[in-house]
Coordinates of C-alpha atoms in Angstrom, one line a residue:
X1 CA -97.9 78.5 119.9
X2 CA -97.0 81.6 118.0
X3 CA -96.9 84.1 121.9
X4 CA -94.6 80.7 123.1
X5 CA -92.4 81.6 119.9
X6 CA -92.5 85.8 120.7
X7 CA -91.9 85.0 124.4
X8 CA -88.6 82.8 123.5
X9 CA -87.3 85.2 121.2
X10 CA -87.3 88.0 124.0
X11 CA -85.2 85.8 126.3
X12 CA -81.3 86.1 125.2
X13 CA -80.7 82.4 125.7
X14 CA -83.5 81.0 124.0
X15 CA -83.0 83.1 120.7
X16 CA -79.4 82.3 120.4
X17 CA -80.8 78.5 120.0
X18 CA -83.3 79.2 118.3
X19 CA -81.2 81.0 115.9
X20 CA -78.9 78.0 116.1
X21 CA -81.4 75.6 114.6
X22 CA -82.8 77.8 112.1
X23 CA -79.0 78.3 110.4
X24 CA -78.4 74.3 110.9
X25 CA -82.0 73.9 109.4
X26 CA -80.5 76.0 106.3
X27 CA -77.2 73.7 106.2
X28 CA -79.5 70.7 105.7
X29 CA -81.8 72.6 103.2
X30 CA -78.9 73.8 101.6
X31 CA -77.5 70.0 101.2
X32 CA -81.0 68.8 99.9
X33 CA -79.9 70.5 96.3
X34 CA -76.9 69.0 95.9
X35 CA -77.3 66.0 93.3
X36 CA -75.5 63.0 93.0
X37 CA -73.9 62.9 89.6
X38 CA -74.7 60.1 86.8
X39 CA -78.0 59.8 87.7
X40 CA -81.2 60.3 85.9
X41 CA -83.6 62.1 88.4
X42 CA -86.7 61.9 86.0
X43 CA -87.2 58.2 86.5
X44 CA -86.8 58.3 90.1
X45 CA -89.9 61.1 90.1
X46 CA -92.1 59.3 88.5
X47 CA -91.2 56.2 90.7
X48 CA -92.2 58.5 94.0
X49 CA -94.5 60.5 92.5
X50 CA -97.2 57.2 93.0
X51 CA -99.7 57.2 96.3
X52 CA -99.3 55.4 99.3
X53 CA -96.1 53.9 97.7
X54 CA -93.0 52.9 99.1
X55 CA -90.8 55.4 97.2
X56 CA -93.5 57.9 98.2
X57 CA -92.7 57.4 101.6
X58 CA -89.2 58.2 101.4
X59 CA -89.2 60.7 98.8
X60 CA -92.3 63.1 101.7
X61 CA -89.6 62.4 104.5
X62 CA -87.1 63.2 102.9
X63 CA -88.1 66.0 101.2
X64 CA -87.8 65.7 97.1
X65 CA -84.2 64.4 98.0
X66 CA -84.9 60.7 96.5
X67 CA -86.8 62.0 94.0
X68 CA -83.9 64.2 93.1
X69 CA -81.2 61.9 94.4
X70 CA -79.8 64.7 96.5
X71 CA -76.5 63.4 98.8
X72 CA -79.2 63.6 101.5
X73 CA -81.1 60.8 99.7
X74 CA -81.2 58.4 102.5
X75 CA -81.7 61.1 104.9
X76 CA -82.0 59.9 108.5
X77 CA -83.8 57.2 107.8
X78 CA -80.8 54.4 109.2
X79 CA -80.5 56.2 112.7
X80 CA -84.6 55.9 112.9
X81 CA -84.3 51.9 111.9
X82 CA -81.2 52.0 114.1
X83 CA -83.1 53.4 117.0
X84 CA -86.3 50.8 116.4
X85 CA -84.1 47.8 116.5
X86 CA -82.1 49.4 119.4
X87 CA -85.0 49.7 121.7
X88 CA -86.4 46.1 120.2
X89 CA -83.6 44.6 121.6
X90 CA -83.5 46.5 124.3
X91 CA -86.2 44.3 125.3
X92 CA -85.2 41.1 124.0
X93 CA -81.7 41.3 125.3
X94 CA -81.6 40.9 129.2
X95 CA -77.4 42.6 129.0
X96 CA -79.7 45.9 126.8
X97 CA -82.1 45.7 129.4
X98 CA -80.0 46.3 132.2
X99 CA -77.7 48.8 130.3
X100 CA -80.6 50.9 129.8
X101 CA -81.1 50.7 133.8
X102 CA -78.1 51.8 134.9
X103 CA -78.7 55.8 134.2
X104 CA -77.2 58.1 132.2
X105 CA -74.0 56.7 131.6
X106 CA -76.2 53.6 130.2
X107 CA -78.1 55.4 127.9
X108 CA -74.8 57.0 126.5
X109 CA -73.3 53.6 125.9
X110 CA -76.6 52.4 124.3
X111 CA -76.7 56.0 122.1
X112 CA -73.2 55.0 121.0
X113 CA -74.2 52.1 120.0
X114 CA -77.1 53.2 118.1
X115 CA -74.8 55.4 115.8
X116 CA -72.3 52.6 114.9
X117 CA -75.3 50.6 114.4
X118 CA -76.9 53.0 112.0
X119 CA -73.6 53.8 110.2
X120 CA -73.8 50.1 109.6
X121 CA -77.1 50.3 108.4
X122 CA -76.7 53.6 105.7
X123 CA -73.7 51.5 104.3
X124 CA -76.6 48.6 103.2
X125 CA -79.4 50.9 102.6
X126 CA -76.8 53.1 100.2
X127 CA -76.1 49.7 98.5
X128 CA -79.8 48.9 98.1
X129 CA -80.5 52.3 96.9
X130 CA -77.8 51.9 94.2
X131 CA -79.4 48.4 93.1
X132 CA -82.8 50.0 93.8
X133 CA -82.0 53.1 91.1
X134 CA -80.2 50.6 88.5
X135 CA -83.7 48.6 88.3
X136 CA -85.6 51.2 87.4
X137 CA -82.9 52.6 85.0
X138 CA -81.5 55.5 86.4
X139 CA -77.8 55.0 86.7
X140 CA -76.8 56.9 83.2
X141 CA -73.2 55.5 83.2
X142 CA -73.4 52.2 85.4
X143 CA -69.4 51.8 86.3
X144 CA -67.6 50.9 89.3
X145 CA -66.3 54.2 90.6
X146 CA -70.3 54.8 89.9
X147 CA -71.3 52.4 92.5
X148 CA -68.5 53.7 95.2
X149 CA -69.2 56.8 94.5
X150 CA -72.9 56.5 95.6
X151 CA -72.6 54.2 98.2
X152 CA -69.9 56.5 100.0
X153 CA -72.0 60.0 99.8
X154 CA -74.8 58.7 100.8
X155 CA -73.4 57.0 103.8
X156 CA -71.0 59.7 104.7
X157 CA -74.7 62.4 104.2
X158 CA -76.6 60.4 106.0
X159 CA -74.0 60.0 108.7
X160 CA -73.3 63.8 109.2
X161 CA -77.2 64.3 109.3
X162 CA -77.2 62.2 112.2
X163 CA -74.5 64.2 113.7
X164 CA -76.2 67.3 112.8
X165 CA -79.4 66.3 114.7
X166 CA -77.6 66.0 117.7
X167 CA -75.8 69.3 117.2
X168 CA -79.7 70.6 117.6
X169 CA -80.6 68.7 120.4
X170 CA -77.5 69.8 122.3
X171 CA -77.4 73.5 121.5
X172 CA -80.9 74.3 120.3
X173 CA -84.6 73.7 120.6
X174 CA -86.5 70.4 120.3
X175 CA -85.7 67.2 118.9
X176 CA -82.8 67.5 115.9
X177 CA -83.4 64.3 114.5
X178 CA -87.4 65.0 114.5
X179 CA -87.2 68.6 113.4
X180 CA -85.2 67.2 110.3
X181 CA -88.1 65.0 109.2
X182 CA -90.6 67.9 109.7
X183 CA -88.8 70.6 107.6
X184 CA -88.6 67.8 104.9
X185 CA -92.2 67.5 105.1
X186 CA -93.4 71.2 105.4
X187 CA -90.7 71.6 102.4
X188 CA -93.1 69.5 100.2
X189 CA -96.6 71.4 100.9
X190 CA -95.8 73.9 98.4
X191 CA -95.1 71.0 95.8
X192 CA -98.7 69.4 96.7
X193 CA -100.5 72.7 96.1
X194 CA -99.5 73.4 92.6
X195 CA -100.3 69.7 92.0
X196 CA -103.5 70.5 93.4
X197 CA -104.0 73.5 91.2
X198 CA -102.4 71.3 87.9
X199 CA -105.4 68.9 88.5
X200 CA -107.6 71.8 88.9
X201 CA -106.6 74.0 85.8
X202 CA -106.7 70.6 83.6
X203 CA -110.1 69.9 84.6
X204 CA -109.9 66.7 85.9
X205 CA -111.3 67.9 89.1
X206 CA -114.0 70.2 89.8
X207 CA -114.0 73.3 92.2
X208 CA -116.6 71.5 94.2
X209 CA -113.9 68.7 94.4
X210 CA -111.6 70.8 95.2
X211 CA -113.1 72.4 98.4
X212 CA -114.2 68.7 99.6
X213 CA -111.1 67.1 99.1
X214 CA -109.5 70.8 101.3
X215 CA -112.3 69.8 103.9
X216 CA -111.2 66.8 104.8
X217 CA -107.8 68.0 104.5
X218 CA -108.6 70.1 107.2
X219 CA -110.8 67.9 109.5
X220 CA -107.8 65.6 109.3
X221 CA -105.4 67.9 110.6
X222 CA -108.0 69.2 113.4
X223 CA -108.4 65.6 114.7
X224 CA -104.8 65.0 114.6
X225 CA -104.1 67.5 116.7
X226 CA -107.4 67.1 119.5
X227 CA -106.3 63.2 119.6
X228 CA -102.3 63.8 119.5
X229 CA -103.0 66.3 122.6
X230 CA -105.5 63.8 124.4
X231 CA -103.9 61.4 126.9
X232 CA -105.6 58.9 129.4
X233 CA -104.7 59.8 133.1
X234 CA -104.2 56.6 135.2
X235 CA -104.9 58.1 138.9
X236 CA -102.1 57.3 141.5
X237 CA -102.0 58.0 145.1
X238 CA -98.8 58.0 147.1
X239 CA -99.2 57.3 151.0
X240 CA -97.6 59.1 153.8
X241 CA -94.6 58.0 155.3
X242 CA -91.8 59.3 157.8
X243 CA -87.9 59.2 156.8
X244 CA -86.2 59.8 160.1
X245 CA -87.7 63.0 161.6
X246 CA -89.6 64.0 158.9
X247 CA -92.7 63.2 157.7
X248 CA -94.0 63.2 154.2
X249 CA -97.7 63.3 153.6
X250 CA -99.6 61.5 150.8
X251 CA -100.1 62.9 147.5
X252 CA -102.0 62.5 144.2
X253 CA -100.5 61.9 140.8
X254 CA -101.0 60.6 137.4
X255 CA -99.5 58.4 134.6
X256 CA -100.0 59.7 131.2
X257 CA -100.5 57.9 128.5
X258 CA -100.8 59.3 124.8
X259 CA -103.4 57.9 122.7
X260 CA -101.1 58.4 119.4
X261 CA -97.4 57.7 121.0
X262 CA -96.9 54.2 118.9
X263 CA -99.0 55.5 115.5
X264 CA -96.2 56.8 113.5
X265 CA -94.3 53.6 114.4
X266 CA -96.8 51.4 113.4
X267 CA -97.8 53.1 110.4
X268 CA -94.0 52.6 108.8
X269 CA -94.3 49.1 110.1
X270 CA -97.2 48.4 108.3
X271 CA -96.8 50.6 105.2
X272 CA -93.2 48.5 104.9
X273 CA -95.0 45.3 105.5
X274 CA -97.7 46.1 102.5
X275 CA -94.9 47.6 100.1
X276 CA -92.5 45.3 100.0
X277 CA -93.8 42.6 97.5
X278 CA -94.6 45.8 95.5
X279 CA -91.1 46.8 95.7
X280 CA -90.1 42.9 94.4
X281 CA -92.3 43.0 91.8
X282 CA -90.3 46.3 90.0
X283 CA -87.1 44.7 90.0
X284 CA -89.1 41.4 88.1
X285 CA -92.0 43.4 86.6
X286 CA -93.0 40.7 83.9
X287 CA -93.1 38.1 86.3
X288 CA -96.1 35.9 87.5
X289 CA -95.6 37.1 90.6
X290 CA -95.4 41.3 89.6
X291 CA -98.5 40.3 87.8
X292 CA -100.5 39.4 90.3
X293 CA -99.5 42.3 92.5
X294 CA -100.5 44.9 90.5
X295 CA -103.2 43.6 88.1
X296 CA -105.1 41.4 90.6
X297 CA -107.8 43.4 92.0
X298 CA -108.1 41.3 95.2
X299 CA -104.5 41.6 95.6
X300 CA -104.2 42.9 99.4
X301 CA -100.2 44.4 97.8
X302 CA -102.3 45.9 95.2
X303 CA -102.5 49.9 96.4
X304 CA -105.6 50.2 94.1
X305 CA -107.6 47.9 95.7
X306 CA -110.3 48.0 98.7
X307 CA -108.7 44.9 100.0
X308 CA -104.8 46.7 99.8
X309 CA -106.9 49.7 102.5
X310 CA -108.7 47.5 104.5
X311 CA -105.6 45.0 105.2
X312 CA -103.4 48.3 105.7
X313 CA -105.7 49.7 108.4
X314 CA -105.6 45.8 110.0
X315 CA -101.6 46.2 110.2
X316 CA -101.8 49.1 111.2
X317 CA -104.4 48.6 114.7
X318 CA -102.1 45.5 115.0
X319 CA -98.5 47.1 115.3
X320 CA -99.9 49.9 117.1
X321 CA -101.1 47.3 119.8
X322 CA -97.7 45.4 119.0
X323 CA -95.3 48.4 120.0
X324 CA -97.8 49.9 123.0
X325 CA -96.8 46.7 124.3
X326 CA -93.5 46.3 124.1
X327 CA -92.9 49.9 125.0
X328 CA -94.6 50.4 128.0
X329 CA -94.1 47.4 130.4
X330 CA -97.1 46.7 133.2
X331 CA -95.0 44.7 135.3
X332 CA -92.5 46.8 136.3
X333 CA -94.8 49.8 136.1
X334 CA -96.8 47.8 139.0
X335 CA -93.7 47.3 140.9
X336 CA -92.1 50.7 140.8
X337 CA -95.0 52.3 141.8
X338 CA -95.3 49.6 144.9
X339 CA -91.6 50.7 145.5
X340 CA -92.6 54.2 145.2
X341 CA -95.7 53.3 148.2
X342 CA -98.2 54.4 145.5
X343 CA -101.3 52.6 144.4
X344 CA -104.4 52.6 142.2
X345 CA -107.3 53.8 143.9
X346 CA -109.8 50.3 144.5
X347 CA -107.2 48.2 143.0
X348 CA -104.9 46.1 144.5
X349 CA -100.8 46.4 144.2
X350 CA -99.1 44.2 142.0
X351 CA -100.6 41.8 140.1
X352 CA -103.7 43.0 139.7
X353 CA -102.2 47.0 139.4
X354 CA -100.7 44.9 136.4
X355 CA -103.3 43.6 134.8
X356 CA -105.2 47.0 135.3
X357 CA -102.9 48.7 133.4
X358 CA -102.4 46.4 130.9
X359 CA -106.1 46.1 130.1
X360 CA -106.1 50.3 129.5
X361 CA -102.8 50.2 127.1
X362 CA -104.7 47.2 125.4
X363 CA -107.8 49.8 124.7
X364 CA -105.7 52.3 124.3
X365 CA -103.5 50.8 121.3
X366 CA -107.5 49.8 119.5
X367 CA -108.4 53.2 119.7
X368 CA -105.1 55.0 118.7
X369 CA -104.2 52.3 116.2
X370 CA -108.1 52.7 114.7
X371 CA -107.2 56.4 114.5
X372 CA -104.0 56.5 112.5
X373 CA -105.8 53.8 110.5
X374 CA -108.1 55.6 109.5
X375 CA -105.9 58.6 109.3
X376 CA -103.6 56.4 106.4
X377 CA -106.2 54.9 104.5
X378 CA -108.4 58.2 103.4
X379 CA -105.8 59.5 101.0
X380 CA -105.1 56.3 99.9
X381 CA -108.9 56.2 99.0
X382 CA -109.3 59.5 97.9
X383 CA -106.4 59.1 95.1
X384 CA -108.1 55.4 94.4
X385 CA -111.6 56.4 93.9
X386 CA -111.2 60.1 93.4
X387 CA -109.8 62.3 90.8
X388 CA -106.6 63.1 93.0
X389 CA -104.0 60.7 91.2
X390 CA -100.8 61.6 91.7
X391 CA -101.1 64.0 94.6
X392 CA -98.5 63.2 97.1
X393 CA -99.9 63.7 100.8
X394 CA -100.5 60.9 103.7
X395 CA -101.8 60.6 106.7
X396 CA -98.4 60.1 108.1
X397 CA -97.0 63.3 107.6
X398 CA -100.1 64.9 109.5
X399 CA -98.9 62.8 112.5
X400 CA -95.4 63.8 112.7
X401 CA -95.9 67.3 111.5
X402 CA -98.5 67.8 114.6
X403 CA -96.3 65.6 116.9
X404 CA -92.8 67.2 116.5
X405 CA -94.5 70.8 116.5
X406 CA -96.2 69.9 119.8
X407 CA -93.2 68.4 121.4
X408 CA -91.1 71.9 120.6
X409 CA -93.8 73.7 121.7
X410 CA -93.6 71.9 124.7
X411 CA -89.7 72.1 125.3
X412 CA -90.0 75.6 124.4
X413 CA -92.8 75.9 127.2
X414 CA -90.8 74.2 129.7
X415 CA -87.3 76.2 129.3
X416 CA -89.5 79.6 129.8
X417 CA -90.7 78.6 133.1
X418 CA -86.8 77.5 134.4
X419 CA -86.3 80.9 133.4
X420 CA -89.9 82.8 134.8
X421 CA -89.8 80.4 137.9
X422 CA -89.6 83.8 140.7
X423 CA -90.0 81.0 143.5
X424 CA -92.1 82.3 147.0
X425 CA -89.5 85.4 147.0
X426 CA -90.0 88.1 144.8

C-alpha cells in the first residue's frame, strides 16, 4: 500500500488529487470543532460513551461530532439511508428498475434523486436529534429559535458534507463519501488508547489484560483484511463466434463475488434493529417497558446480556443473507451471460445457471454474515464480561476502515496503470 502511495505522489496528476482530498479532508476536520451553541455536550458523552449502543454508533462514525454536537453532528449519515432506500426501491419499483438500466444518464437521474431524498431525510433526522438531545437533558435554553436553529445547521452540514464527498470523488482519489466515514473513525483511535491506558493506570485491568485484549485486537484486524480481500470466483467460458468477417475466439473469465460486500450493511441493519427499544426506553426510562429492557437479563434489547449477542449475531447472518439477495440478482445474471454466449462449465444456461448461482450467494451470505457476526459480538462481549467498560471500539469500524482503504488502494492501483500502460510499442 504505502510504494502505491510513493508511486502516486511521483505522478503530477495523481498528487494534485491527492493533495485535493487531503485539504478537503482538513475542511471537514476543521468543521468537526465547531459546536452548536446552547447545548450541553457532557450529557451527550456519557450517552455515547456506552458499548455496542446506539449513540455509540453515531458518535465512532462520526467522529466525537455527536458527542460534541459539532454542526457535523448528523454527518452523512441521511445520504447513506438515502442511498439504502434508493437502491431498495430500486428493486421494488419496476419505473427505478428500468431508470437504473438506461446507462449513465439513468444513474444521474437516480443520483439526483438520492440527494433530494437525503436532504429530506437530514431535515427529520435533525428534528429527531433535537427531540433526541432534549430527552436526555441537553438543550440548556430550550426556546424556539433553539429548535430552528439546530434543525437548520444540522441540515444545511450535513447537506454540504454530501456535496463535499462528491467534490472528492470528482476531483480526487477514492470514494468521498467513504473516505469521510474513515477519517471519522481513524480520528477516534487516539481517543480509545488513552481510555485504554485510563483503565490501565486505575488498575481495573491488568497488563496481562491488556496485551490479550491488544491480541485479539490485532487478530481481528488480520482476519478482516484476509476475508475482506478473499472473493469466490464463479468460472465463465465465452464461446467463439464470427461478426461479419471476423472471428472471435472463446475466452475464460470470472464473476467475483466478495465474501464481506453486504457486512457493513447488515451490521447497521441489525445493530438499528436491536437498539431501537433501547432508544424508546430513554425517552420513558421509569416505564415498565424501560424496565424490562435494561434490567431483564434475558432481555434480547438488553446489551449486557448473552441473549442481547447471540440474537445480534442471528440478525446479523440474516440481513447479510437478506441484502446478498436483493443486490445481486441470479436471474438476470443467467440471462446476460446467455446474451453474452457465455456459460458455466457442466451447468446448463438459464435456469439451472440460476439456481447455481443462487445456491453460492446463499453460502456465501452464511459465511460472510457468520464472519461480521462474530466480528460485532466480541467487543460487545469483551466490555460485558471483561474489565473493558466504557472503551468505545466495534467490529464495524474494522470493516469499513479495511474496506474503504482497500477500495483506494485499488483506485489508486488502477489510475497508475492508465498512466504506465506503454502498449506493444515502446
Amino acid at each position: 500500500m504505502f510504494s502505491t502511495l510513493r508511486d502516486a505522489w511521483k505522478v503530477k496528476d495523481l498528487r494534485k488529487k491527492m493533495i485535493y482530498t487531503l485539504l478537503m479532508l482538513a475542511v471537514f476536520r476543521l468543521g468537526n470543532v465547531i459546536s452548536v451553541p446552547g447545548i450541553d455536550t457532557s450529557v451527550l458523552k456519557d450517552a455515547s460513551s456506552q458499548q455496542g449502543s446506539l449513540f455509540g454508533f453515531y458518535d465512532l462514525i462520526s467522529g466525537g461530532a455527536f458527542s460534541s454536537f459539532s454542526i457535523f453532528a448528523l454527518g452523512v449519515i441521511p445520504y447513506i439511508n438515502a442511498s439504502i432506500i434508493m437502491q431498495l426501491l430500486t428493486i421494488a419499483i419496476p419505473q427505478l428498475e428500468q431508470l437504473s438500466k438506461e446507462g449513465e444518464d439513468g444513474r444521474k437521474k437516480i443520483s439526483q434523486i438520492t440527494r433530494y431524498l437525503s436532504i429530506a431525510l437530514g431535515l427529520v433526522q435533525a428534528f429527531s436529534q433535537y427531540f433526541i438531545i432534549r430527552s436526555l437533558g441537553a438543550i440548556q435554553n430550550d426556546t424556539g429559535l433553539t429548535v430552528f436553529l439546530i434543525i437548520v445547521t444540522l441540515t444545511a452540514a450535513s447537506t454540504f458534507l454530501m456535496w463535499l464527498g462528491d467534490r472528492i470523488t470528482m476531483h480526487g482519489v477514492g470514494n468521498g463519501v467513504s473516505l469521510l466515514i474513515f477519517i471519522n473513525i481513524i480520528s477516534r483511535l487516539p481517543f480509545t488508547v488513552r481510555q485504554l491506558f485510563t483503565l490501565e493506570s486505575g488498575n481495573s485491568i491488568t497488563i496481562v489484560s491488556l496485551v490479550l485484549f491488544l491480541a485479539i485486537l490485532i487478530a481481528m484486524y488480520i482476519g478482516v483484511i484476509i476475508v475482506s480481500l478473499a472473493e469466490r470466483r464463479i468460472p465463465v467460458q465465452y464461446a467463439g463466434k464470427t461478426v461479419g468477417n471476423k472471428s472471435f475466439k472463446g475466452q475464460s473469465s470470472h464473476i467475483p463475488i466478495n465474501i464481506t460486500s453486504s457486512s457493513v450493511i447488515a451490521i447497521i441493519f441489525a445493530m438499528s434493529v436491536m437498539q431501537f427499544p433501547g432508544t424508546l426506553a430513554q425517552f420513558w426510562p421509569t416505564s415498565k417497558f424501560a424496565i424490562f429492557i435494561n434490567s431483564n437479563t434475558f432481555s434480547p434489547f438488553n446489551s449486557n446480556s448473552w441473549v442481547y449477542a447471540l440474537c445480534y449475531l442471528l440478525l446479523i447472518i440474516f440481513f447479510t443473507w437478506f441484502y446478498t439477495e436483493i443486490t445481486f440478482k441470479p436471474d438476470e445474471m443467467a440471462e446476460n451471460m446467455h446474451k453474452s454466449a457465455g456459460f458455466i462449465p457442466g451447468i446448463r444456461p438459464g435456469e439451472h445457471t440460476a439456481r447455481y448461482i443462487e445456491r453460492i450467494l446463499g453460502k456465501i451470505a452464511l459465511l460472510g454474515g457468520l464472519f461480521a457476526g462474530m466480528i460485532a459480538i466480541i467487543p460487545i462481549l469483551l466490555s460485558t464480561y471483561g474489565n473493558f467498560k466504557g472503551v468505545s471500539f466495534g467490529g464495524t469500524s474494522l470493516l469499513i476502515m479495511v474496506g474503504v482503504a482497500l477500495d483506494t488502494v485499488r483506485q489508486i492501483e488502477s489510475q497508475l496503470v492508465m498512466r504506465n500502460y506503454e502498449g506493444f510499442l515502446k
